[in-house]
Amino acid sequence: MTTGDPGETEGSGGGETISQADGPEGAQYAEPAAESQETARSASAGDSGGARDDVTLPRLSALGWARWAWRILTSMRTALILLFLLAIGAIPGSVLPQRGVSVDQVTNYFLDHPDIAPWLDRFYLFDVYTSPWYAAIYLLLFVSLTGCVLPRAMAHYRATRARPPKAPRNLDRMPYCARFTTDAAPGTVVEHARSVLKGYRTETDTSTGGGTATASVAAEKGYLRETGNVVFHLALLAILLAVAAGSFYGYRGNMLVVEGTGFANGVPSYDAYYPGTAVDAGDLQPFSFTVDDFTATFIEGGKLAGQADSYSADLTYKEAPDAPEKHHKLEVNEPLSVDGAQVYLLGHGYAPEFEVTNADGDVMFDQAVPFLYRDTFTFTSDGVIKVPDTGDDDQLGFSAVFYPSAAKSADGDLVSDFPDTRDPVVTLQGYKGDLGMRSPQSVYQLYTEKMDEIGASPEMRPGDTWNLPDGAGSITFKGYRDYLSMQVNSDPARLPALLAAAAAVLGLLATLFVRPRRAWVRARRGDDGRTVVEVAGLSKTDAAWATTEFHRIARTLRDRLRNAPATTDDAGMKE
C-alpha cells in the first residue's frame, strides 16, 4: 500500500515525486525464530499400524546441571531479582538502628524493647550490611552481573565494529519507505546519499549485473544507546567492587567524646571498632583532636518545636603527633578529613558532672558521665554512676535520670518538655554493696543483685548536694557538658565508587535519550532509463520522531539530486 503526497511534483524535476510506503499494518520487523516441536502420537486400535515408541530424555550430567545453573544465575532476570532482594534487605538497615552507625541507639532499642530486640539481633537486623544473608545476596548479584554484562559488552563491541546491515530486498516493508525518480546516475545518488546521511555510519554496495545498475547505502546511528546501557551495568559492577574493596581495606569506628576532652585514633579509644579484613591496628592514621566547644540549637516554636536545628563543634586537631595544630568547624554535613579518614558528627547528648565523697570527706569520683537519651524530643536521659573505690568494703552505685528542661506533667510527674537545657535537673537512686565489676559489664547498666538500696535523692540542680544515708558520704551535681556521638570512617575506595556512580548516571542518560535507527538508500536504473531512488528507515524507539527524520532525509536527497547533472553512464559503479 502506498501513501504520501502523490500530487507533489516538481516541474523541473521531470517526475521527481516522493511517495511514502508505510508497509502493511502490524508488520513484524524481525523474522520469527524457527521453533521445533515434538508431537506425541498415541497408538490405538484404529491406527494404521505401528506401535508407539516411547521417547526417553537423557539425564543431565553434573556438568549439564552446572551449565543450567550458570545460565539461570547469569540471566538479566536473575540479576534484577537479586537487585530487588538487595533493596528489600536494606530496608531493616534504614528502619532499625545499626551498630555500625550508632551503638547508643542500638543500646536504647534493647532497653525500650527487651523482648523483641534479642530476636532481631539473632537475624543480624542491627548489623544488616555485615550479615551473612546480606553478603550472600551481594555476592550472588556480583556474579550474576559479571556473567551477563561482560558477554553483552563483548557482543556490543563486535557490533560496533561490524558494517551496517545491507539493504533488505523489499524496502517497502520497512516502517518508513519513500520512492522518487531522478535523472542522476546511481553512483551520483550514492555520493549525495552519503553526504545527506552525515553523522551515520555508512556502507556502500554497488553492482552492475543483467544490464541493470544498482547501488545502495546502508546507514546506522545510535550505537551510543547500547553503549550507555553497557556502561551503566559495568558501572554497577564497579560500584559493587568498590564497596567490597572498601570493606576489605577500610575501617570504621564509633565513639563518644565529651566536650573539653580529646580523642587519639587508636583501637582502645573506640567504643565500637569495625576493621576491614586487611586492616591492622598499626594501619590507622595517627591523628588526634580535642573538642574545644560544642553548640546545639533547637527550633523554639511551631509544629517543629523541639527538633534539632544545627549541631556544630570547634575542633583542634593534629594529623600526626609532631604535626602543627589546625582548627576545623565540625558539622553534620561537614566532616573532618585527615589523611584519608573522615570524622563525622552523628549526634549529641548530655554528660552530667558529679563529685562523690566518702564518709571521711575524701573525693572518690569527679567526672562527667555520658547519659543515653530516651528520645530526641525531650532528651530525657538515663545514666549510671559507679564508684568502686570508696575506701570502705561497700561500693557505691547510682542510677540517674537527667531532665534538660524540668517540668511537671498533668499527673504531677517530673518530665522534660524541651531538649535544650533550660532547667537541668537530676534525680538519683543510690545503692551500696558489690558492683560486680570483676566480670565484664556495660557502663550504661547497674547490676544491683549484690547491692542494697540506700534511697532516692531529691530533685537536684547544678550545685546541689545529696548527703547519703547512714553517713555513707555525699554526691554533688556539679553541672553538665555536651558529648558528641562521632564516627571515623576510612574508605580508600570512596573515589572509585564516586567515579563509578557518575559513569552509571551518564550511561543511564545515554540509554534514555539516544535513539538508535537505521536507514537505507537504494538507486537502480528503471525501464525508462531514469534512476529509481528508494529511501527506507527503521527505528527501535520512537517511531513518530523517526518518521519525521527519515522523511527529511528523503526530501533533502531529492532536492540535491534535482540539480545534479543528468548522466547516461554508470560512472563509479563497480562490478
mmCIF file of C-alpha atoms in Angstrom, residues 75-309:
data_model
loop_
_atom_site.group_PDB
_atom_site.id
_atom_site.type_symbol
_atom_site.label_atom_id
_atom_site.label_comp_id
_atom_site.label_asym_id
_atom_site.label_seq_id
_atom_site.Cartn_x
_atom_site.Cartn_y
_atom_site.Cartn_z
ATOM 1 C CA SER A 75 20.413 -14.098 33.194
ATOM 2 C CA MET A 76 19.242 -10.495 33.387
ATOM 3 C CA ARG A 77 16.030 -11.606 35.078
ATOM 4 C CA THR A 78 18.017 -13.183 37.930
ATOM 5 C CA ALA A 79 20.165 -10.067 38.255
ATOM 6 C CA LEU A 80 17.045 -7.909 38.574
ATOM 7 C CA ILE A 81 15.570 -10.252 41.183
ATOM 8 C CA LEU A 82 18.792 -10.159 43.204
ATOM 9 C CA LEU A 83 18.929 -6.377 42.919
ATOM 10 C CA PHE A 84 15.365 -6.225 44.191
ATOM 11 C CA LEU A 85 16.241 -8.556 47.098
ATOM 12 C CA LEU A 86 19.249 -6.379 47.928
ATOM 13 C CA ALA A 87 16.972 -3.352 48.132
ATOM 14 C CA ILE A 88 14.457 -5.257 50.275
ATOM 15 C CA GLY A 89 17.249 -6.441 52.552
ATOM 16 C CA ALA A 90 18.430 -2.859 53.063
ATOM 17 C CA ILE A 91 15.052 -1.791 54.484
ATOM 18 C CA PRO A 92 15.783 -3.077 58.034
ATOM 19 C CA GLY A 93 19.076 -1.206 57.891
ATOM 20 C CA SER A 94 17.137 2.011 57.287
ATOM 21 C CA VAL A 95 14.387 1.372 59.845
ATOM 22 C CA LEU A 96 16.320 -0.178 62.730
ATOM 23 C CA PRO A 97 19.410 1.382 64.370
ATOM 24 C CA GLN A 98 22.698 -0.121 63.231
ATOM 25 C CA ARG A 99 25.741 -0.799 65.375
ATOM 26 C CA GLY A 100 27.975 0.425 62.600
ATOM 27 C CA VAL A 101 26.332 3.849 62.808
ATOM 28 C CA SER A 102 25.329 4.340 66.445
ATOM 29 C CA VAL A 103 25.911 1.867 69.247
ATOM 30 C CA ASP A 104 23.963 4.160 71.596
ATOM 31 C CA GLN A 105 20.776 3.892 69.577
ATOM 32 C CA VAL A 106 21.070 0.114 69.490
ATOM 33 C CA THR A 107 21.523 0.072 73.254
ATOM 34 C CA ASN A 108 18.464 2.269 73.688
ATOM 35 C CA TYR A 109 16.454 -0.053 71.444
ATOM 36 C CA PHE A 110 17.379 -3.010 73.648
ATOM 37 C CA LEU A 111 16.297 -1.044 76.719
ATOM 38 C CA ASP A 112 12.996 0.027 75.148
ATOM 39 C CA HIS A 113 12.187 -3.356 73.548
ATOM 40 C CA PRO A 114 13.750 -6.041 75.754
ATOM 41 C CA ASP A 115 11.548 -8.811 74.332
ATOM 42 C CA ILE A 116 11.882 -8.361 70.579
ATOM 43 C CA ALA A 117 15.402 -6.894 70.376
ATOM 44 C CA PRO A 118 17.245 -10.196 71.086
ATOM 45 C CA TRP A 119 15.244 -11.930 68.355
ATOM 46 C CA LEU A 120 16.031 -9.173 65.873
ATOM 47 C CA ASP A 121 19.681 -9.451 66.817
ATOM 48 C CA ARG A 122 19.672 -13.188 66.037
ATOM 49 C CA PHE A 123 18.832 -12.335 62.427
ATOM 50 C CA TYR A 124 21.567 -9.664 62.286
ATOM 51 C CA LEU A 125 18.998 -6.877 61.848
ATOM 52 C CA PHE A 126 21.192 -4.489 63.844
ATOM 53 C CA ASP A 127 24.152 -5.382 61.582
ATOM 54 C CA VAL A 128 22.367 -5.728 58.254
ATOM 55 C CA TYR A 129 25.236 -4.732 55.984
ATOM 56 C CA THR A 130 27.683 -7.156 57.598
ATOM 57 C CA SER A 131 25.235 -10.033 57.977
ATOM 58 C CA PRO A 132 25.821 -13.390 56.230
ATOM 59 C CA TRP A 133 22.486 -13.308 54.380
ATOM 60 C CA TYR A 134 23.107 -9.807 53.013
ATOM 61 C CA ALA A 135 26.618 -10.810 51.955
ATOM 62 C CA ALA A 136 25.182 -13.862 50.146
ATOM 63 C CA ILE A 137 22.772 -11.681 48.150
ATOM 64 C CA TYR A 138 25.590 -9.252 47.432
ATOM 65 C CA LEU A 139 27.955 -11.947 46.129
ATOM 66 C CA LEU A 140 25.264 -13.603 44.013
ATOM 67 C CA LEU A 141 24.386 -10.239 42.471
ATOM 68 C CA PHE A 142 28.049 -9.605 41.725
ATOM 69 C CA VAL A 143 28.441 -12.975 39.990
ATOM 70 C CA SER A 144 25.166 -12.540 38.108
ATOM 71 C CA LEU A 145 26.082 -9.080 36.822
ATOM 72 C CA THR A 146 29.544 -10.253 35.828
ATOM 73 C CA GLY A 147 28.163 -13.205 33.907
ATOM 74 C CA CYS A 148 25.568 -11.224 31.964
ATOM 75 C CA VAL A 149 27.273 -7.847 31.495
ATOM 76 C CA LEU A 150 30.699 -8.915 30.240
ATOM 77 C CA PRO A 151 29.380 -11.087 27.369
ATOM 78 C CA ARG A 152 26.959 -8.309 26.495
ATOM 79 C CA ALA A 153 29.797 -5.792 26.428
ATOM 80 C CA MET A 154 31.847 -8.017 24.109
ATOM 81 C CA ALA A 155 28.865 -8.534 21.807
ATOM 82 C CA HIS A 156 28.294 -4.774 21.652
ATOM 83 C CA TYR A 157 31.976 -4.209 20.885
ATOM 84 C CA ARG A 158 31.771 -6.616 17.964
ATOM 85 C CA ALA A 159 28.568 -4.919 16.774
ATOM 86 C CA THR A 160 30.218 -1.505 16.736
ATOM 87 C CA ARG A 161 32.994 -2.833 14.508
ATOM 88 C CA ALA A 162 30.653 -4.650 12.130
ATOM 89 C CA ARG A 163 29.317 -2.995 8.996
ATOM 90 C CA PRO A 164 25.671 -1.842 8.974
ATOM 91 C CA PRO A 165 23.295 -4.489 7.613
ATOM 92 C CA LYS A 166 22.750 -4.411 3.871
ATOM 93 C CA ALA A 167 19.571 -3.022 2.414
ATOM 94 C CA PRO A 168 16.751 -5.587 2.533
ATOM 95 C CA ARG A 169 15.383 -6.868 -0.760
ATOM 96 C CA ASN A 170 11.977 -5.271 -0.187
ATOM 97 C CA LEU A 171 12.447 -1.822 1.306
ATOM 98 C CA ASP A 172 8.741 -1.104 1.076
ATOM 99 C CA ARG A 173 8.217 -3.433 4.030
ATOM 100 C CA MET A 174 10.074 -1.072 6.333
ATOM 101 C CA PRO A 175 8.073 1.182 8.718
ATOM 102 C CA TYR A 176 9.101 4.102 6.515
ATOM 103 C CA CYS A 177 9.735 3.927 2.777
ATOM 104 C CA ALA A 178 9.771 6.728 0.175
ATOM 105 C CA ARG A 179 10.374 6.487 -3.572
ATOM 106 C CA PHE A 180 11.149 9.019 -6.307
ATOM 107 C CA THR A 181 12.924 9.166 -9.681
ATOM 108 C CA THR A 182 15.786 11.267 -10.930
ATOM 109 C CA ASP A 183 17.993 11.729 -13.969
ATOM 110 C CA ALA A 184 21.162 11.265 -11.888
ATOM 111 C CA ALA A 185 23.106 8.025 -12.155
ATOM 112 C CA PRO A 186 23.018 5.526 -9.273
ATOM 113 C CA GLY A 187 26.642 6.326 -8.419
ATOM 114 C CA THR A 188 25.773 10.013 -8.097
ATOM 115 C CA VAL A 189 22.784 9.153 -5.907
ATOM 116 C CA VAL A 190 25.046 7.184 -3.584
ATOM 117 C CA GLU A 191 27.525 10.064 -3.288
ATOM 118 C CA HIS A 192 24.780 12.521 -2.360
ATOM 119 C CA ALA A 193 23.157 9.984 -0.006
ATOM 120 C CA ARG A 194 26.390 9.603 1.974
ATOM 121 C CA SER A 195 26.528 13.379 2.272
ATOM 122 C CA VAL A 196 22.913 13.610 3.457
ATOM 123 C CA LEU A 197 23.476 10.808 5.952
ATOM 124 C CA LYS A 198 26.274 12.686 7.669
ATOM 125 C CA GLY A 199 26.568 11.503 11.249
ATOM 126 C CA TYR A 200 25.500 7.984 10.331
ATOM 127 C CA ARG A 201 27.938 5.113 9.966
ATOM 128 C CA THR A 202 27.547 4.099 6.306
ATOM 129 C CA GLU A 203 28.500 1.277 3.975
ATOM 130 C CA THR A 204 28.071 1.345 0.189
ATOM 131 C CA ASP A 205 27.236 -1.550 -2.121
ATOM 132 C CA THR A 206 27.336 -1.104 -5.894
ATOM 133 C CA SER A 207 26.900 -3.568 -8.708
ATOM 134 C CA THR A 208 26.100 -3.843 -12.404
ATOM 135 C CA GLY A 209 24.508 -7.040 -13.482
ATOM 136 C CA GLY A 210 21.968 -8.120 -16.067
ATOM 137 C CA GLY A 211 22.198 -4.717 -17.664
ATOM 138 C CA THR A 212 20.745 -3.016 -14.562
ATOM 139 C CA ALA A 213 22.912 -0.749 -12.419
ATOM 140 C CA THR A 214 22.117 -0.819 -8.700
ATOM 141 C CA ALA A 215 23.755 0.995 -5.793
ATOM 142 C CA SER A 216 22.760 1.192 -2.155
ATOM 143 C CA VAL A 217 23.863 2.839 1.068
ATOM 144 C CA ALA A 218 23.290 1.241 4.481
ATOM 145 C CA ALA A 219 23.491 3.647 7.416
ATOM 146 C CA GLU A 220 23.187 3.178 11.143
ATOM 147 C CA LYS A 221 23.170 5.590 14.054
ATOM 148 C CA GLY A 222 22.567 5.472 17.797
ATOM 149 C CA TYR A 223 25.166 2.965 18.991
ATOM 150 C CA LEU A 224 25.629 5.231 21.990
ATOM 151 C CA ARG A 225 22.347 3.965 23.429
ATOM 152 C CA GLU A 226 23.596 0.422 23.841
ATOM 153 C CA THR A 227 26.990 1.795 24.864
ATOM 154 C CA GLY A 228 25.272 3.714 27.655
ATOM 155 C CA ASN A 229 23.420 0.567 28.662
ATOM 156 C CA VAL A 230 26.659 -1.386 28.863
ATOM 157 C CA VAL A 231 28.434 1.445 30.703
ATOM 158 C CA PHE A 232 25.573 1.641 33.206
ATOM 159 C CA HIS A 233 25.782 -2.066 34.050
ATOM 160 C CA LEU A 234 29.579 -2.060 34.112
ATOM 161 C CA ALA A 235 29.417 0.922 36.479
ATOM 162 C CA LEU A 236 27.091 -1.021 38.767
ATOM 163 C CA LEU A 237 29.634 -3.812 38.745
ATOM 164 C CA ALA A 238 32.394 -1.297 39.550
ATOM 165 C CA ILE A 239 30.351 0.077 42.456
ATOM 166 C CA LEU A 240 29.995 -3.427 43.885
ATOM 167 C CA LEU A 241 33.754 -3.901 43.549
ATOM 168 C CA ALA A 242 34.445 -0.545 45.188
ATOM 169 C CA VAL A 243 32.163 -1.342 48.118
ATOM 170 C CA ALA A 244 33.850 -4.717 48.541
ATOM 171 C CA ALA A 245 37.311 -3.136 48.387
ATOM 172 C CA GLY A 246 36.254 -0.500 50.915
ATOM 173 C CA SER A 247 35.055 -3.115 53.388
ATOM 174 C CA PHE A 248 38.276 -5.098 52.853
ATOM 175 C CA TYR A 249 40.819 -2.284 53.141
ATOM 176 C CA GLY A 250 38.859 0.259 55.183
ATOM 177 C CA TYR A 251 37.620 0.552 58.736
ATOM 178 C CA ARG A 252 35.136 2.490 60.813
ATOM 179 C CA GLY A 253 34.677 3.152 64.490
ATOM 180 C CA ASN A 254 32.226 4.889 66.815
ATOM 181 C CA MET A 255 32.960 6.832 69.958
ATOM 182 C CA LEU A 256 31.553 9.362 72.409
ATOM 183 C CA VAL A 257 33.725 12.387 73.052
ATOM 184 C CA VAL A 258 32.808 14.721 75.906
ATOM 185 C CA GLU A 259 33.173 18.450 75.324
ATOM 186 C CA GLY A 260 36.575 19.614 76.557
ATOM 187 C CA THR A 261 38.245 16.235 76.107
ATOM 188 C CA GLY A 262 40.157 14.683 73.212
ATOM 189 C CA PHE A 263 40.472 11.615 71.043
ATOM 190 C CA ALA A 264 43.506 9.811 69.624
ATOM 191 C CA ASN A 265 42.954 7.475 66.681
ATOM 192 C CA GLY A 266 43.718 4.102 68.194
ATOM 193 C CA VAL A 267 41.724 0.931 68.697
ATOM 194 C CA PRO A 268 41.410 1.372 72.522
ATOM 195 C CA SER A 269 39.829 4.818 72.004
ATOM 196 C CA TYR A 270 36.789 3.447 70.171
ATOM 197 C CA ASP A 271 33.563 2.339 71.800
ATOM 198 C CA ALA A 272 32.917 0.154 68.758
ATOM 199 C CA TYR A 273 35.536 -0.686 66.127
ATOM 200 C CA TYR A 274 34.930 -2.464 62.786
ATOM 201 C CA PRO A 275 38.186 -3.119 60.869
ATOM 202 C CA GLY A 276 38.393 -4.463 57.346
ATOM 203 C CA THR A 277 39.870 -7.886 56.703
ATOM 204 C CA ALA A 278 43.216 -6.447 55.589
ATOM 205 C CA VAL A 279 43.431 -3.710 58.256
ATOM 206 C CA ASP A 280 45.782 -3.992 61.235
ATOM 207 C CA ALA A 281 45.867 -1.785 64.303
ATOM 208 C CA GLY A 282 49.096 -0.201 63.041
ATOM 209 C CA ASP A 283 47.428 0.910 59.809
ATOM 210 C CA LEU A 284 45.270 3.564 61.499
ATOM 211 C CA GLN A 285 46.096 7.173 60.691
ATOM 212 C CA PRO A 286 47.893 8.769 63.673
ATOM 213 C CA PHE A 287 45.664 11.832 64.054
ATOM 214 C CA SER A 288 44.155 13.266 67.218
ATOM 215 C CA PHE A 289 41.745 16.064 68.093
ATOM 216 C CA THR A 290 40.186 17.923 71.012
ATOM 217 C CA VAL A 291 36.592 19.160 71.196
ATOM 218 C CA ASP A 292 37.039 22.764 72.307
ATOM 219 C CA ASP A 293 33.394 23.806 72.174
ATOM 220 C CA PHE A 294 30.039 22.405 71.093
ATOM 221 C CA THR A 295 26.824 24.246 70.230
ATOM 222 C CA ALA A 296 23.398 22.734 69.650
ATOM 223 C CA THR A 297 20.398 24.828 68.605
ATOM 224 C CA PHE A 298 16.764 23.728 68.595
ATOM 225 C CA ILE A 299 13.615 25.061 66.953
ATOM 226 C CA GLU A 300 11.744 27.083 69.578
ATOM 227 C CA GLY A 301 8.196 27.279 68.221
ATOM 228 C CA GLY A 302 5.736 25.969 65.684
ATOM 229 C CA LYS A 303 4.956 22.401 64.740
ATOM 230 C CA LEU A 304 8.652 21.544 64.654
ATOM 231 C CA ALA A 305 9.361 22.868 68.148
ATOM 232 C CA GLY A 306 11.988 20.801 69.903
ATOM 233 C CA GLN A 307 13.646 19.429 66.796
ATOM 234 C CA ALA A 308 17.362 19.980 66.333
ATOM 235 C CA ASP A 309 18.241 22.896 64.070
#
